[in-house]
């Protein structure tokens, strides 16, 4: 009988310690999961901010391209005007030389 009580006491003590360790382990796992969830939320927030910045950069690039296209068009028109003036002056010079 004394042996049985001793064995039962040892078993209860072992189970008590084991359940305490399991609870501590479970708390650690939960804390790790909570940290991982917080890290994932922070990463998602950073990714969204990066996407927004990329969108703004794309809009700025599109605006710059539009401005460059307008400048090219104006330069082409100016060159055409310059060529027309040169041809007109050349004709005037030719007429004055032929007189």
PDB file of C-alpha atoms in Angstrom:
ATOM      1  CA  UNK A   1       0.000   0.000   0.000  1.00  0.00           C
ATOM      2  CA  UNK A   2       2.809   2.336   0.902  1.00  0.00           C
ATOM      3  CA  UNK A   3       4.441   1.513  -2.456  1.00  0.00           C
ATOM      4  CA  UNK A   4       1.230   2.297  -4.333  1.00  0.00           C
ATOM      5  CA  UNK A   5       0.808   5.656  -2.586  1.00  0.00           C
ATOM      6  CA  UNK A   6       4.423   6.477  -3.339  1.00  0.00           C
ATOM      7  CA  UNK A   7       3.997   5.518  -7.007  1.00  0.00           C
ATOM      8  CA  UNK A   8       0.758   7.507  -7.321  1.00  0.00           C
ATOM      9  CA  UNK A   9       2.393  10.531  -5.663  1.00  0.00           C
ATOM     10  CA  UNK A  10       5.350  10.307  -8.031  1.00  0.00           C
ATOM     11  CA  UNK A  11       2.987  10.008 -11.011  1.00  0.00           C
ATOM     12  CA  UNK A  12       0.942  13.022  -9.885  1.00  0.00           C
ATOM     13  CA  UNK A  13       4.117  15.041  -9.373  1.00  0.00           C
ATOM     14  CA  UNK A  14       5.387  14.042 -12.820  1.00  0.00           C
ATOM     15  CA  UNK A  15       2.072  14.906 -14.501  1.00  0.00           C
ATOM     16  CA  UNK A  16       1.953  18.236 -12.692  1.00  0.00           C
ATOM     17  CA  UNK A  17       5.430  19.149 -13.875  1.00  0.00           C
ATOM     18  CA  UNK A  18       4.736  17.916 -17.390  1.00  0.00           C
ATOM     19  CA  UNK A  19       1.538  19.951 -17.673  1.00  0.00           C
ATOM     20  CA  UNK A  20       3.367  23.028 -16.378  1.00  0.00           C
ATOM     21  CA  UNK A  21       6.072  22.588 -19.000  1.00  0.00           C
ATOM     22  CA  UNK A  22       3.451  22.032 -21.690  1.00  0.00           C
ATOM     23  CA  UNK A  23       1.688  25.246 -20.701  1.00  0.00           C
ATOM     24  CA  UNK A  24       4.961  27.161 -20.787  1.00  0.00           C
ATOM     25  CA  UNK A  25       5.786  25.641 -24.175  1.00  0.00           C
ATOM     26  CA  UNK A  26       2.314  26.516 -25.475  1.00  0.00           C
ATOM     27  CA  UNK A  27       2.715  30.106 -24.282  1.00  0.00           C
ATOM     28  CA  UNK A  28       6.057  30.342 -26.072  1.00  0.00           C
ATOM     29  CA  UNK A  29       4.530  28.978 -29.269  1.00  0.00           C
ATOM     30  CA  UNK A  30       1.649  31.459 -29.008  1.00  0.00           C
ATOM     31  CA  UNK A  31       4.079  34.337 -28.421  1.00  0.00           C
ATOM     32  CA  UNK A  32       6.130  33.257 -31.433  1.00  0.00           C
ATOM     33  CA  UNK A  33       2.988  33.045 -33.561  1.00  0.00           C
ATOM     34  CA  UNK A  34       1.894  36.499 -32.385  1.00  0.00           C
ATOM     35  CA  UNK A  35       5.308  37.947 -33.281  1.00  0.00           C
ATOM     36  CA  UNK A  36       5.164  36.275 -36.681  1.00  0.00           C
ATOM     37  CA  UNK A  37       1.691  37.721 -37.303  1.00  0.00           C
ATOM     38  CA  UNK A  38       2.902  41.188 -36.293  1.00  0.00           C
ATOM     39  CA  UNK A  39       5.937  40.854 -38.575  1.00  0.00           C
ATOM     40  CA  UNK A  40       3.690  39.754 -41.446  1.00  0.00           C
ATOM     41  CA  UNK A  41       1.392  42.746 -40.887  1.00  0.00           C
ATOM     42  CA  UNK A  42       4.397  45.082 -40.867  1.00  0.00           C
ATOM     43  CA  UNK A  43       5.698  43.512 -44.079  1.00  0.00           C
ATOM     44  CA  UNK A  44       2.292  43.905 -45.730  1.00  0.00           C
ATOM     45  CA  UNK A  45       2.201  47.553 -44.685  1.00  0.00           C
ATOM     46  CA  UNK A  46       5.695  48.137 -46.063  1.00  0.00           C
ATOM     47  CA  UNK A  47       4.755  46.423 -49.327  1.00  0.00           C
ATOM     48  CA  UNK A  48       1.674  48.628 -49.675  1.00  0.00           C
ATOM     49  CA  UNK A  49       3.773  51.743 -49.059  1.00  0.00           C
ATOM     50  CA  UNK A  50       6.284  50.581 -51.675  1.00  0.00           C
ATOM     51  CA  UNK A  51       3.473  49.948 -54.175  1.00  0.00           C
ATOM     52  CA  UNK A  52       2.084  53.436 -53.583  1.00  0.00           C
ATOM     53  CA  UNK A  53       5.552  54.943 -54.073  1.00  0.00           C
ATOM     54  CA  UNK A  54       5.995  52.960 -57.290  1.00  0.00           C
ATOM     55  CA  UNK A  55       2.622  54.224 -58.546  1.00  0.00           C
ATOM     56  CA  UNK A  56       3.663  57.818 -57.829  1.00  0.00           C
ATOM     57  CA  UNK A  57       6.977  57.243 -59.613  1.00  0.00           C
ATOM     58  CA  UNK A  58       5.180  55.792 -62.633  1.00  0.00           C
ATOM     59  CA  UNK A  59       2.876  58.818 -62.785  1.00  0.00           C
ATOM     60  CA  UNK A  60       5.861  61.166 -62.552  1.00  0.00           C
ATOM     61  CA  UNK A  61       7.621  59.248 -65.327  1.00  0.00           C
ATOM     62  CA  UNK A  62       4.524  59.441 -67.524  1.00  0.00           C
ATOM     63  CA  UNK A  63       4.371  63.195 -66.944  1.00  0.00           C
ATOM     64  CA  UNK A  64       8.052  63.553 -67.806  1.00  0.00           C
ATOM     65  CA  UNK A  65       7.565  61.529 -70.993  1.00  0.00           C
ATOM     66  CA  UNK A  66       4.653  63.741 -72.003  1.00  0.00           C
ATOM     67  CA  UNK A  67       6.769  66.857 -71.441  1.00  0.00           C
ATOM     68  CA  UNK A  68       9.627  65.342 -73.451  1.00  0.00           C
ATOM     69  CA  UNK A  69       7.245  64.494 -76.304  1.00  0.00           C
ATOM     70  CA  UNK A  70       5.954  68.091 -76.331  1.00  0.00           C
ATOM     71  CA  UNK A  71       9.531  69.413 -76.363  1.00  0.00           C
ATOM     72  CA  UNK A  72      10.426  67.141 -79.282  1.00  0.00           C
ATOM     73  CA  UNK A  73       7.383  68.323 -81.199  1.00  0.00           C
ATOM     74  CA  UNK A  74       8.281  71.983 -80.567  1.00  0.00           C
ATOM     75  CA  UNK A  75      11.889  71.353 -81.614  1.00  0.00           C
ATOM     76  CA  UNK A  76      10.744  69.635 -84.808  1.00  0.00           C
ATOM     77  CA  UNK A  77       8.485  72.584 -85.641  1.00  0.00           C
ATOM     78  CA  UNK A  78      11.305  75.039 -84.924  1.00  0.00           C
ATOM     79  CA  UNK A  79      13.651  73.066 -87.182  1.00  0.00           C
ATOM     80  CA  UNK A  80      11.071  73.074 -89.976  1.00  0.00           C
ATOM     81  CA  UNK A  81      10.638  76.831 -89.592  1.00  0.00           C
ATOM     82  CA  UNK A  82      14.420  77.281 -89.642  1.00  0.00           C
ATOM     83  CA  UNK A  83      14.710  75.229 -92.822  1.00  0.00           C
ATOM     84  CA  UNK A  84      11.918  77.231 -94.461  1.00  0.00           C
ATOM     85  CA  UNK A  85      13.624  80.514 -93.526  1.00  0.00           C
ATOM     86  CA  UNK A  86      16.969  79.263 -94.838  1.00  0.00           C
ATOM     87  CA  UNK A  87      15.399  78.261 -98.155  1.00  0.00           C
ATOM     88  CA  UNK A  88      13.634  81.612 -98.447  1.00  0.00           C
ATOM     89  CA  UNK A  89      16.839  83.514 -97.744  1.00  0.00           C
ATOM     90  CA  UNK A  90      18.707  81.378-100.241  1.00  0.00           C
ATOM     91  CA  UNK A  91      16.118  82.146-102.920  1.00  0.00           C
ATOM     92  CA  UNK A  92      16.365  85.870-102.112  1.00  0.00           C
ATOM     93  CA  UNK A  93      20.159  85.673-102.376  1.00  0.00           C
ATOM     94  CA  UNK A  94      19.910  83.843-105.704  1.00  0.00           C
ATOM     95  CA  UNK A  95      17.525  86.494-107.057  1.00  0.00           C
ATOM     96  CA  UNK A  96      19.792  89.327-105.963  1.00  0.00           C
ATOM     97  CA  UNK A  97      22.810  87.641-107.538  1.00  0.00           C
ATOM     98  CA  UNK A  98      21.045  87.075-110.845  1.00  0.00           C
ATOM     99  CA  UNK A  99      20.181  90.772-111.294  1.00  0.00           C
TER     100      UNK A  99
END
